Amino acid sequence: MEEYAELEVGLYRQQGTVYAVELRFQLPEQYDQGKHEARRGYAEFDAQKLDQLKLDPEEYGRELTRSLFAHPLVSESYDRALTSAGDLPVRLRLYVDPSAADLHNLRWELLRDPRHGSRLLTSERVLFSRFLASTDWAAVQPRSKGRLRALVVVASSPQLNRQRRPGLGASGESGAAGEGGGERLEPLDVEGELARAQASLKGVVLNTLVSRDEPPTRVTLPNLLNSLRRGYDILYLVCHGAFYRSEPKSSLESFLYLEDDEGGVMRVAGQELVDSIRDLRRRPLLVVLASCRSAGEGEQARAGDEGALAALGPRLAEAGVAAVVAMQGDVLMETMARFMPAFFERLTADGEVDLAMATARAAVLGSPDWWMPVLFMRLRNGSIWYEPGFARGEKDYDRWPDLLSSIKQNRCTPVIGFGLTEFLLGPPREIARRWAENQNFPLARRYQDELHQVAQYLAVSQSPSYARDKLIEFLLEEVRRDHGDARQAGAQLNALVSEIGARRRRENEDDAFRVLAGLPLSIYITANADDLLADALAEQGKKPEVVICRWNSYVDTLETVYQRERGFRPTVERPLVYHLFGRLAEPKSLVLTEDDYFDYLMRVNSNDADIPVVVDAAWCANALLFLGFQLDDWDFRVLFRSILNDERREKKRDYRSVAVQLSPGDANLQPGRARRYLEQYFGDAKIGTYWGSAGDFAAELRERRAAAEGGRAG
C-alpha cells in the first residue's frame, strides 16, 4: 500500500453561522520528524448565498473555498501541510462534528485549492472523504481479496409514476406530496440498472434483489434485510428518495421508495433502514446509494431528490458501515455508466475506497454532475479488502518452507485463540458489548468491550458463580438465536457449539480446526474454552487427551492423563490439547473475571500450575504458530505474561521460528509495528506475521501442504 500524508480538517459549531476549523497533519512514520500541533481557526458559511449558487457548480466551489479558508490560521496551516507533504499523496479527511451536522448539506466535493484555485478533489494525489466517527466502537475488519460478495438491489414499482416527490424551496420547506405538486417519479430501468451494476462489479461474487413481475420479486424492506443477513460486503442500492416532514413543525427526514408485498410503492423512513443495518451481526463494509435520471430531462445538473439518499450516508457510517457512496441528487445515467465501472475497477485492484473515488470522479469530469457522488467513511486507511499472506519485507523469515518443514517433523506447536470461533458469535468485543447491554452494565463505554471487565462487575455486584452462569446462559441464547437450525435445540452450550462446529467442518475443507487436526503434530495449546479442536482431532481418527492448566483449586481436583498414566508423552495419534484458560465442560475452570486472570498469573508464575514438561519444552524447541489472536487481546497479553515470564524467557533462546496470524483491521498495528511489538516477546526468534483471517491462513496452509506432499495432505 502506498504511503500517504494525512490532513484532517475538523468542523465544530461555535455559534450561529460561525464554526471552528481545526487542522491536524501527520506524515507517515518514516518521514515524520516530530509531532504536529493541531491548528485552529474559524469559518463562516452563508447558506443562503451558497443555495443561490447551486446551479453554478464552479462559482459554488469558489464561494465555499473562500468561506473555509478565510481565516489566516486555516489557510496558512493548509499551505504548510501540503508543502510538508511534498511529493507524497495526501489523504484529506473532512470531519464534521455532530454539533455541525448541517454542514453535510454543503457540496464539499466542489472545493478548490486555495493556493491556485484549481479543483482540489479531481486528482489521485488528494484522496478526499467525509470522515465520521461511529457509535459502534468495533474495529472495521476488511475482507480477503477475492472473497468480496455484493448484493445489488434495484427498487422500482410500476406504480411509481402515480407518485410525486415533494419539491423543496430555497428555505427548505417541502411542497405537496402525492398527486399534488412536486415532480412525478418515473419507474427506473430495472434491467438497465442491473446490467450497469453487473458490469461495474466484475470479479465480485454478486447476488441480486430487483423489482420484477415474472418471477414475482418485491424489494420490500424485510426482503432486503433478509438478503443482507446472508452476509455481504457491498450493498449496491438503486431507488428513488425524497425528504418529507412527518408533522408541520418537524425536521425534514429522508425516505426511500421501495415496494410492498403486492408491488405497490412503499415509502420507507431512511432511519428505519439505518437502524436495521445497525442491528445486523455482519454489516456491509460498503454501501452504494444511487438514484439516476435520463438525459432526456435536460443536461443541466440538478439535485432532484435534494440529497435525500446522501443524507443517509452519515447515519450509516455512524451505525458501523465502513464506507458509504451516495449521490447528492439524481445523477445522469450516462454519468453513472462511467463512474461506477471506474470506481469498482480501482476498488477491486487496490482496495482503497477513497482512491477508487478519486479515480472515478476524474473519469466523469466532463459531465455536468461530476461532483454528485460523495464518500462518507469511518476508515482511516481507506481499505476494505486485503491480500492475505506473510508481511512483505520480512527477509529473515523463511515463511512457508520453514513452517511446513517444522510441521512435517512434528516440531511445531499451534497456539489458538478466539478468532477461530468468531463464526459462532462474532468477535469477543462485540460479544462483550452485547452482554454488557444484556446485563445493564453501568460503567463507561470503554469498559464494555472487554469480557473480563463486564464479568468482574457482575462478580463483585453479585458473585463469581453468578457471573459465570450468566455468561454461559447469555452465550447459549445467542448461539441458539444465530444457529437456530442446529438439531440439538435443547442442548447445553458446549454440546451445541460442538454440533455447529462439526457441521462447519463437514461443509468447509478450509475450516481452521479441520486443517489443524490434519497436521502431524502431538501438542496443541488453546486459549479457548470450547472442545472444537478436540472434536476435530477425534474426527481424524486421533485420540486427543485434554488437560486444563491448574490455575485454581477446582482444576486441581480434576484427573488428567498424567494421573492415569505416569510418563505419558503425547504422539501424533494421541495428541495433547492443553487448555490455558479453562474449558466449558468444566465451568468452574474458566478464567473469566479480572480477579481470575490475576489469580491465574500468580499461580502460573509461581510454578504451582504444574504445566506439563512437554508443553514447557515446546515453547523452547518448537516453531510456534499463533492463530486467532489480536495483539491487544487480554488473553494474548496474559498468555505471554505467564508462559513467557522473565524467568522462562531467559531460558528460551533457541526458538526456531514464530508465525503469528493477525486479522487486518482499520485500527490494527501495521506489519512493521506489529513485528517490533512481537520482538519484545520473542527476542531473536525468526518472526513472520501473516496478515489475513484464520480461514485465509488455514486455506493457504492446506494448499501448500498438499502441493509439498504431492496432494496427500488433508
mmCIF file with all atom_site columns, N, CA, C and O in Angstrom, residues 419-463:
data_model
loop_
_atom_site.group_PDB
_atom_site.id
_atom_site.type_symbol
_atom_site.label_atom_id
_atom_site.label_alt_id
_atom_site.label_comp_id
_atom_site.label_asym_id
_atom_site.label_entity_id
_atom_site.label_seq_id
_atom_site.pdbx_PDB_ins_code
_atom_site.Cartn_x
_atom_site.Cartn_y
_atom_site.Cartn_z
_atom_site.occupancy
_atom_site.B_iso_or_equiv
_atom_site.pdbx_formal_charge
_atom_site.auth_seq_id
_atom_site.auth_comp_id
_atom_site.auth_asym_id
_atom_site.auth_atom_id
_atom_site.pdbx_PDB_model_num
ATOM 1   N N  . GLY A 1 419 ? -10.216 -15.975 17.736 1.00 0.00 ? 419 GLY A N  1
ATOM 2   C CA . GLY A 1 419 ? -10.530 -15.661 16.344 1.00 0.00 ? 419 GLY A CA 1
ATOM 3   C C  . GLY A 1 419 ? -10.994 -16.856 15.550 1.00 0.00 ? 419 GLY A C  1
ATOM 4   O O  . GLY A 1 419 ? -11.698 -16.702 14.542 1.00 0.00 ? 419 GLY A O  1
ATOM 5   N N  . LEU A 1 420 ? -10.627 -18.066 15.974 1.00 0.00 ? 420 LEU A N  1
ATOM 6   C CA . LEU A 1 420 ? -11.054 -19.265 15.249 1.00 0.00 ? 420 LEU A CA 1
ATOM 7   C C  . LEU A 1 420 ? -12.519 -19.596 15.489 1.00 0.00 ? 420 LEU A C  1
ATOM 8   O O  . LEU A 1 420 ? -13.100 -20.414 14.778 1.00 0.00 ? 420 LEU A O  1
ATOM 9   N N  . THR A 1 421 ? -13.128 -18.972 16.497 1.00 0.00 ? 421 THR A N  1
ATOM 10  C CA . THR A 1 421 ? -14.530 -19.281 16.825 1.00 0.00 ? 421 THR A CA 1
ATOM 11  C C  . THR A 1 421 ? -15.472 -18.126 16.521 1.00 0.00 ? 421 THR A C  1
ATOM 12  O O  . THR A 1 421 ? -16.638 -18.160 16.919 1.00 0.00 ? 421 THR A O  1
ATOM 13  N N  . GLU A 1 422 ? -14.985 -17.106 15.796 1.00 0.00 ? 422 GLU A N  1
ATOM 14  C CA . GLU A 1 422 ? -15.845 -15.959 15.518 1.00 0.00 ? 422 GLU A CA 1
ATOM 15  C C  . GLU A 1 422 ? -17.037 -16.319 14.645 1.00 0.00 ? 422 GLU A C  1
ATOM 16  O O  . GLU A 1 422 ? -18.019 -15.585 14.603 1.00 0.00 ? 422 GLU A O  1
ATOM 17  N N  . PHE A 1 423 ? -16.958 -17.440 13.925 1.00 0.00 ? 423 PHE A N  1
ATOM 18  C CA . PHE A 1 423 ? -18.104 -17.850 13.105 1.00 0.00 ? 423 PHE A CA 1
ATOM 19  C C  . PHE A 1 423 ? -19.320 -18.140 13.970 1.00 0.00 ? 423 PHE A C  1
ATOM 20  O O  . PHE A 1 423 ? -20.459 -18.131 13.486 1.00 0.00 ? 423 PHE A O  1
ATOM 21  N N  . LEU A 1 424 ? -19.120 -18.390 15.260 1.00 0.00 ? 424 LEU A N  1
ATOM 22  C CA . LEU A 1 424 ? -20.241 -18.687 16.150 1.00 0.00 ? 424 LEU A CA 1
ATOM 23  C C  . LEU A 1 424 ? -21.015 -17.425 16.524 1.00 0.00 ? 424 LEU A C  1
ATOM 24  O O  . LEU A 1 424 ? -22.230 -17.360 16.359 1.00 0.00 ? 424 LEU A O  1
ATOM 25  N N  . LEU A 1 425 ? -20.292 -16.396 17.037 1.00 0.00 ? 425 LEU A N  1
ATOM 26  C CA . LEU A 1 425 ? -20.974 -15.228 17.581 1.00 0.00 ? 425 LEU A CA 1
ATOM 27  C C  . LEU A 1 425 ? -20.316 -13.900 17.236 1.00 0.00 ? 425 LEU A C  1
ATOM 28  O O  . LEU A 1 425 ? -20.749 -12.860 17.703 1.00 0.00 ? 425 LEU A O  1
ATOM 29  N N  . GLY A 1 426 ? -19.269 -13.930 16.438 1.00 0.00 ? 426 GLY A N  1
ATOM 30  C CA . GLY A 1 426 ? -18.576 -12.696 16.123 1.00 0.00 ? 426 GLY A CA 1
ATOM 31  C C  . GLY A 1 426 ? -17.382 -12.477 17.041 1.00 0.00 ? 426 GLY A C  1
ATOM 32  O O  . GLY A 1 426 ? -17.059 -13.297 17.894 1.00 0.00 ? 426 GLY A O  1
ATOM 33  N N  . PRO A 1 427 ? -16.692 -11.329 16.895 1.00 0.00 ? 427 PRO A N  1
ATOM 34  C CA . PRO A 1 427 ? -15.503 -11.026 17.697 1.00 0.00 ? 427 PRO A CA 1
ATOM 35  C C  . PRO A 1 427 ? -15.845 -10.898 19.182 1.00 0.00 ? 427 PRO A C  1
ATOM 36  O O  . PRO A 1 427 ? -16.968 -10.535 19.549 1.00 0.00 ? 427 PRO A O  1
ATOM 37  N N  . PRO A 1 428 ? -14.862 -11.169 20.066 1.00 0.00 ? 428 PRO A N  1
ATOM 38  C CA . PRO A 1 428 ? -15.131 -11.120 21.507 1.00 0.00 ? 428 PRO A CA 1
ATOM 39  C C  . PRO A 1 428 ? -15.573 -9.753  21.998 1.00 0.00 ? 428 PRO A C  1
ATOM 40  O O  . PRO A 1 428 ? -16.370 -9.659  22.934 1.00 0.00 ? 428 PRO A O  1
ATOM 41  N N  . ARG A 1 429 ? -15.087 -8.672  21.367 1.00 0.00 ? 429 ARG A N  1
ATOM 42  C CA . ARG A 1 429 ? -15.500 -7.345  21.824 1.00 0.00 ? 429 ARG A CA 1
ATOM 43  C C  . ARG A 1 429 ? -16.981 -7.099  21.549 1.00 0.00 ? 429 ARG A C  1
ATOM 44  O O  . ARG A 1 429 ? -17.666 -6.441  22.330 1.00 0.00 ? 429 ARG A O  1
ATOM 45  N N  . GLU A 1 430 ? -17.472 -7.619  20.420 1.00 0.00 ? 430 GLU A N  1
ATOM 46  C CA . GLU A 1 430 ? -18.901 -7.479  20.135 1.00 0.00 ? 430 GLU A CA 1
ATOM 47  C C  . GLU A 1 430 ? -19.720 -8.300  21.123 1.00 0.00 ? 430 GLU A C  1
ATOM 48  O O  . GLU A 1 430 ? -20.785 -7.872  21.571 1.00 0.00 ? 430 GLU A O  1
ATOM 49  N N  . ILE A 1 431 ? -19.244 -9.493  21.453 1.00 0.00 ? 431 ILE A N  1
ATOM 50  C CA . ILE A 1 431 ? -19.947 -10.322 22.439 1.00 0.00 ? 431 ILE A CA 1
ATOM 51  C C  . ILE A 1 431 ? -19.992 -9.585  23.772 1.00 0.00 ? 431 ILE A C  1
ATOM 52  O O  . ILE A 1 431 ? -21.031 -9.552  24.449 1.00 0.00 ? 431 ILE A O  1
ATOM 53  N N  . ALA A 1 432 ? -18.858 -8.989  24.173 1.00 0.00 ? 432 ALA A N  1
ATOM 54  C CA . ALA A 1 432 ? -18.801 -8.269  25.445 1.00 0.00 ? 432 ALA A CA 1
ATOM 55  C C  . ALA A 1 432 ? -19.798 -7.121  25.471 1.00 0.00 ? 432 ALA A C  1
ATOM 56  O O  . ALA A 1 432 ? -20.497 -6.902  26.475 1.00 0.00 ? 432 ALA A O  1
ATOM 57  N N  . ARG A 1 433 ? -19.893 -6.364  24.374 1.00 0.00 ? 433 ARG A N  1
ATOM 58  C CA . ARG A 1 433 ? -20.829 -5.236  24.339 1.00 0.00 ? 433 ARG A CA 1
ATOM 59  C C  . ARG A 1 433 ? -22.274 -5.702  24.434 1.00 0.00 ? 433 ARG A C  1
ATOM 60  O O  . ARG A 1 433 ? -23.093 -5.085  25.120 1.00 0.00 ? 433 ARG A O  1
ATOM 61  N N  . ARG A 1 434 ? -22.576 -6.797  23.721 1.00 0.00 ? 434 ARG A N  1
ATOM 62  C CA . ARG A 1 434 ? -23.956 -7.304  23.784 1.00 0.00 ? 434 ARG A CA 1
ATOM 63  C C  . ARG A 1 434 ? -24.282 -7.821  25.187 1.00 0.00 ? 434 ARG A C  1
ATOM 64  O O  . ARG A 1 434 ? -25.391 -7.630  25.684 1.00 0.00 ? 434 ARG A O  1
ATOM 65  N N  . TRP A 1 435 ? -23.314 -8.473  25.805 1.00 0.00 ? 435 TRP A N  1
ATOM 66  C CA . TRP A 1 435 ? -23.535 -8.988  27.156 1.00 0.00 ? 435 TRP A CA 1
ATOM 67  C C  . TRP A 1 435 ? -23.676 -7.832  28.149 1.00 0.00 ? 435 TRP A C  1
ATOM 68  O O  . TRP A 1 435 ? -24.519 -7.862  29.046 1.00 0.00 ? 435 TRP A O  1
ATOM 69  N N  . ALA A 1 436 ? -22.843 -6.790  27.981 1.00 0.00 ? 436 ALA A N  1
ATOM 70  C CA . ALA A 1 436 ? -22.936 -5.628  28.860 1.00 0.00 ? 436 ALA A CA 1
ATOM 71  C C  . ALA A 1 436 ? -24.322 -4.996  28.767 1.00 0.00 ? 436 ALA A C  1
ATOM 72  O O  . ALA A 1 436 ? -24.928 -4.615  29.778 1.00 0.00 ? 436 ALA A O  1
ATOM 73  N N  . GLU A 1 437 ? -24.838 -4.893  27.551 1.00 0.00 ? 437 GLU A N  1
ATOM 74  C CA . GLU A 1 437 ? -26.185 -4.342  27.367 1.00 0.00 ? 437 GLU A CA 1
ATOM 75  C C  . GLU A 1 437 ? -27.231 -5.264  27.982 1.00 0.00 ? 437 GLU A C  1
ATOM 76  O O  . GLU A 1 437 ? -28.176 -4.811  28.629 1.00 0.00 ? 437 GLU A O  1
ATOM 77  N N  . ASN A 1 438 ? -27.051 -6.574  27.807 1.00 0.00 ? 438 ASN A N  1
ATOM 78  C CA . ASN A 1 438 ? -27.970 -7.553  28.365 1.00 0.00 ? 438 ASN A CA 1
ATOM 79  C C  . ASN A 1 438 ? -28.033 -7.470  29.888 1.00 0.00 ? 438 ASN A C  1
ATOM 80  O O  . ASN A 1 438 ? -29.087 -7.664  30.500 1.00 0.00 ? 438 ASN A O  1
ATOM 81  N N  . GLN A 1 439 ? -26.884 -7.156  30.505 1.00 0.00 ? 439 GLN A N  1
ATOM 82  C CA . GLN A 1 439 ? -26.800 -7.120  31.966 1.00 0.00 ? 439 GLN A CA 1
ATOM 83  C C  . GLN A 1 439 ? -26.901 -5.698  32.537 1.00 0.00 ? 439 GLN A C  1
ATOM 84  O O  . GLN A 1 439 ? -26.650 -5.498  33.735 1.00 0.00 ? 439 GLN A O  1
ATOM 85  N N  . ASN A 1 440 ? -27.267 -4.732  31.687 1.00 0.00 ? 440 ASN A N  1
ATOM 86  C CA . ASN A 1 440 ? -27.379 -3.334  32.125 1.00 0.00 ? 440 ASN A CA 1
ATOM 87  C C  . ASN A 1 440 ? -26.100 -2.853  32.799 1.00 0.00 ? 440 ASN A C  1
ATOM 88  O O  . ASN A 1 440 ? -26.116 -2.239  33.869 1.00 0.00 ? 440 ASN A O  1
ATOM 89  N N  . PHE A 1 441 ? -24.987 -3.137  32.164 1.00 0.00 ? 441 PHE A N  1
ATOM 90  C CA . PHE A 1 441 ? -23.673 -2.786  32.689 1.00 0.00 ? 441 PHE A CA 1
ATOM 91  C C  . PHE A 1 441 ? -23.573 -1.270  32.842 1.00 0.00 ? 441 PHE A C  1
ATOM 92  O O  . PHE A 1 441 ? -23.760 -0.533  31.873 1.00 0.00 ? 441 PHE A O  1
ATOM 93  N N  . PRO A 1 442 ? -23.281 -0.739  34.058 1.00 0.00 ? 442 PRO A N  1
ATOM 94  C CA . PRO A 1 442 ? -23.398 0.706   34.285 1.00 0.00 ? 442 PRO A CA 1
ATOM 95  C C  . PRO A 1 442 ? -22.126 1.509   34.044 1.00 0.00 ? 442 PRO A C  1
ATOM 96  O O  . PRO A 1 442 ? -22.165 2.737   34.077 1.00 0.00 ? 442 PRO A O  1
ATOM 97  N N  . LEU A 1 443 ? -20.994 0.863   33.811 1.00 0.00 ? 443 LEU A N  1
ATOM 98  C CA . LEU A 1 443 ? -19.739 1.596   33.711 1.00 0.00 ? 443 LEU A CA 1
ATOM 99  C C  . LEU A 1 443 ? -19.555 2.209   32.329 1.00 0.00 ? 443 LEU A C  1
ATOM 100 O O  . LEU A 1 443 ? -20.339 1.978   31.420 1.00 0.00 ? 443 LEU A O  1
ATOM 101 N N  . ALA A 1 444 ? -18.490 2.987   32.172 1.00 0.00 ? 444 ALA A N  1
ATOM 102 C CA . ALA A 1 444 ? -18.249 3.741   30.945 1.00 0.00 ? 444 ALA A CA 1
ATOM 103 C C  . ALA A 1 444 ? -18.128 2.823   29.740 1.00 0.00 ? 444 ALA A C  1
ATOM 104 O O  . ALA A 1 444 ? -17.771 1.649   29.856 1.00 0.00 ? 444 ALA A O  1
ATOM 105 N N  . ARG A 1 445 ? -18.394 3.409   28.559 1.00 0.00 ? 445 ARG A N  1
ATOM 106 C CA . ARG A 1 445 ? -18.418 2.634   27.321 1.00 0.00 ? 445 ARG A CA 1
ATOM 107 C C  . ARG A 1 445 ? -17.099 1.902   27.061 1.00 0.00 ? 445 ARG A C  1
ATOM 108 O O  . ARG A 1 445 ? -17.082 0.783   26.548 1.00 0.00 ? 445 ARG A O  1
ATOM 109 N N  . ARG A 1 446 ? -15.974 2.529   27.439 1.00 0.00 ? 446 ARG A N  1
ATOM 110 C CA . ARG A 1 446 ? -14.679 1.916   27.147 1.00 0.00 ? 446 ARG A CA 1
ATOM 111 C C  . ARG A 1 446 ? -14.459 0.612   27.909 1.00 0.00 ? 446 ARG A C  1
ATOM 112 O O  . ARG A 1 446 ? -13.567 -0.160  27.578 1.00 0.00 ? 446 ARG A O  1
ATOM 113 N N  . TYR A 1 447 ? -15.258 0.373   28.971 1.00 0.00 ? 447 TYR A N  1
ATOM 114 C CA . TYR A 1 447 ? -15.128 -0.872  29.730 1.00 0.00 ? 447 TYR A CA 1
ATOM 115 C C  . TYR A 1 447 ? -16.049 -1.966  29.214 1.00 0.00 ? 447 TYR A C  1
ATOM 116 O O  . TYR A 1 447 ? -15.990 -3.098  29.684 1.00 0.00 ? 447 TYR A O  1
ATOM 117 N N  . GLN A 1 448 ? -16.915 -1.619  28.255 1.00 0.00 ? 448 GLN A N  1
ATOM 118 C CA . GLN A 1 448 ? -17.941 -2.561  27.833 1.00 0.00 ? 448 GLN A CA 1
ATOM 119 C C  . GLN A 1 448 ? -17.494 -3.521  26.742 1.00 0.00 ? 448 GLN A C  1
ATOM 120 O O  . GLN A 1 448 ? -18.246 -4.413  26.371 1.00 0.00 ? 448 GLN A O  1
ATOM 121 N N  . ASP A 1 449 ? -16.287 -3.339  26.211 1.00 0.00 ? 449 ASP A N  1
ATOM 122 C CA . ASP A 1 449 ? -15.864 -4.219  25.134 1.00 0.00 ? 449 ASP A CA 1
ATOM 123 C C  . ASP A 1 449 ? -14.829 -5.243  25.583 1.00 0.00 ? 449 ASP A C  1
ATOM 124 O O  . ASP A 1 449 ? -14.127 -5.825  24.778 1.00 0.00 ? 449 ASP A O  1
ATOM 125 N N  . GLU A 1 450 ? -14.735 -5.471  26.901 1.00 0.00 ? 450 GLU A N  1
ATOM 126 C CA . GLU A 1 450 ? -13.845 -6.488  27.441 1.00 0.00 ? 450 GLU A CA 1
ATOM 127 C C  . GLU A 1 450 ? -14.658 -7.421  28.333 1.00 0.00 ? 450 GLU A C  1
ATOM 128 O O  . GLU A 1 450 ? -15.225 -6.998  29.343 1.00 0.00 ? 450 GLU A O  1
ATOM 129 N N  . LEU A 1 451 ? -14.695 -8.698  27.960 1.00 0.00 ? 451 LEU A N  1
ATOM 130 C CA . LEU A 1 451 ? -15.486 -9.666  28.716 1.00 0.00 ? 451 LEU A CA 1
ATOM 131 C C  . LEU A 1 451 ? -15.062 -9.720  30.180 1.00 0.00 ? 451 LEU A C  1
ATOM 132 O O  . LEU A 1 451 ? -15.900 -9.821  31.080 1.00 0.00 ? 451 LEU A O  1
ATOM 133 N N  . HIS A 1 452 ? -13.755 -9.668  30.430 1.00 0.00 ? 452 HIS A N  1
ATOM 134 C CA . HIS A 1 452 ? -13.286 -9.811  31.809 1.00 0.00 ? 452 HIS A CA 1
ATOM 135 C C  . HIS A 1 452 ? -13.747 -8.653  32.685 1.00 0.00 ? 452 HIS A C  1
ATOM 136 O O  . HIS A 1 452 ? -13.950 -8.826  33.893 1.00 0.00 ? 452 HIS A O  1
ATOM 137 N N  . GLN A 1 453 ? -13.931 -7.447  32.100 1.00 0.00 ? 453 GLN A N  1
ATOM 138 C CA . GLN A 1 453 ? -14.365 -6.311  32.897 1.00 0.00 ? 453 GLN A CA 1
ATOM 139 C C  . GLN A 1 453 ? -15.864 -6.369  33.187 1.00 0.00 ? 453 GLN A C  1
ATOM 140 O O  . GLN A 1 453 ? -16.302 -6.029  34.286 1.00 0.00 ? 453 GLN A O  1
ATOM 141 N N  . VAL A 1 454 ? -16.645 -6.792  32.196 1.00 0.00 ? 454 VAL A N  1
ATOM 142 C CA . VAL A 1 454 ? -18.083 -6.975  32.443 1.00 0.00 ? 454 VAL A CA 1
ATOM 143 C C  . VAL A 1 454 ? -18.290 -8.080  33.474 1.00 0.00 ? 454 VAL A C  1
ATOM 144 O O  . VAL A 1 454 ? -19.100 -7.950  34.401 1.00 0.00 ? 454 VAL A O  1
ATOM 145 N N  . ALA A 1 455 ? -17.534 -9.181  33.331 1.00 0.00 ? 455 ALA A N  1
ATOM 146 C CA . ALA A 1 455 ? -17.650 -10.291 34.281 1.00 0.00 ? 455 ALA A CA 1
ATOM 147 C C  . ALA A 1 455 ? -17.226 -9.860  35.685 1.00 0.00 ? 455 ALA A C  1
ATOM 148 O O  . ALA A 1 455 ? -17.835 -10.275 36.682 1.00 0.00 ? 455 ALA A O  1
ATOM 149 N N  . GLN A 1 456 ? -16.179 -9.029  35.770 1.00 0.00 ? 456 GLN A N  1
ATOM 150 C CA . GLN A 1 456 ? -15.713 -8.570  37.085 1.00 0.00 ? 456 GLN A CA 1
ATOM 151 C C  . GLN A 1 456 ? -16.798 -7.769  37.792 1.00 0.00 ? 456 GLN A C  1
ATOM 152 O O  . GLN A 1 456 ? -17.001 -7.926  39.003 1.00 0.00 ? 456 GLN A O  1
ATOM 153 N N  . TYR A 1 457 ? -17.491 -6.914  37.050 1.00 0.00 ? 457 TYR A N  1
ATOM 154 C CA . TYR A 1 457 ? -18.578 -6.134  37.649 1.00 0.00 ? 457 TYR A CA 1
ATOM 155 C C  . TYR A 1 457 ? -19.656 -7.053  38.228 1.00 0.00 ? 457 TYR A C  1
ATOM 156 O O  . TYR A 1 457 ? -20.112 -6.861  39.367 1.00 0.00 ? 457 TYR A O  1
ATOM 157 N N  . LEU A 1 458 ? -20.052 -8.067  37.454 1.00 0.00 ? 458 LEU A N  1
ATOM 158 C CA . LEU A 1 458 ? -21.084 -8.988  37.929 1.00 0.00 ? 458 LEU A CA 1
ATOM 159 C C  . LEU A 1 458 ? -20.590 -9.826  39.104 1.00 0.00 ? 458 LEU A C  1
ATOM 160 O O  . LEU A 1 458 ? -21.350 -10.129 40.031 1.00 0.00 ? 458 LEU A O  1
ATOM 161 N N  . ALA A 1 459 ? -19.303 -10.193 39.074 1.00 0.00 ? 459 ALA A N  1
ATOM 162 C CA . ALA A 1 459 ? -18.754 -10.990 40.171 1.00 0.00 ? 459 ALA A CA 1
ATOM 163 C C  . ALA A 1 459 ? -18.742 -10.197 41.476 1.00 0.00 ? 459 ALA A C  1
ATOM 164 O O  . ALA A 1 459 ? -18.990 -10.748 42.557 1.00 0.00 ? 459 ALA A O  1
ATOM 165 N N  . VAL A 1 460 ? -18.449 -8.887  41.398 1.00 0.00 ? 460 VAL A N  1
ATOM 166 C CA . VAL A 1 460 ? -18.404 -8.055  42.596 1.00 0.00 ? 460 VAL A CA 1
ATOM 167 C C  . VAL A 1 460 ? -19.807 -7.698  43.064 1.00 0.00 ? 460 VAL A C  1
ATOM 168 O O  . VAL A 1 460 ? -20.126 -7.751  44.259 1.00 0.00 ? 460 VAL A O  1
ATOM 169 N N  . SER A 1 461 ? -20.682 -7.317  42.113 1.00 0.00 ? 461 SER A N  1
ATOM 170 C CA . SER A 1 461 ? -22.036 -6.902  42.498 1.00 0.00 ? 461 SER A CA 1
ATOM 171 C C  . SER A 1 461 ? -22.910 -8.085  42.897 1.00 0.00 ? 461 SER A C  1
ATOM 172 O O  . SER A 1 461 ? -23.859 -7.928  43.677 1.00 0.00 ? 461 SER A O  1
ATOM 173 N N  . GLN A 1 462 ? -22.603 -9.278  42.366 1.00 0.00 ? 462 GLN A N  1
ATOM 174 C CA . GLN A 1 462 ? -23.376 -10.471 42.715 1.00 0.00 ? 462 GLN A CA 1
ATOM 175 C C  . GLN A 1 462 ? -22.434 -11.521 43.320 1.00 0.00 ? 462 GLN A C  1
ATOM 176 O O  . GLN A 1 462 ? -22.208 -11.523 44.506 1.00 0.00 ? 462 GLN A O  1
ATOM 177 N N  . SER A 1 463 ? -21.849 -12.369 42.463 1.00 0.00 ? 463 SER A N  1
ATOM 178 C CA . SER A 1 463 ? -20.891 -13.373 42.925 1.00 0.00 ? 463 SER A CA 1
ATOM 179 C C  . SER A 1 463 ? -20.153 -13.922 41.713 1.00 0.00 ? 463 SER A C  1
ATOM 180 O O  . SER A 1 463 ? -20.651 -13.826 40.587 1.00 0.00 ? 463 SER A O  1
#
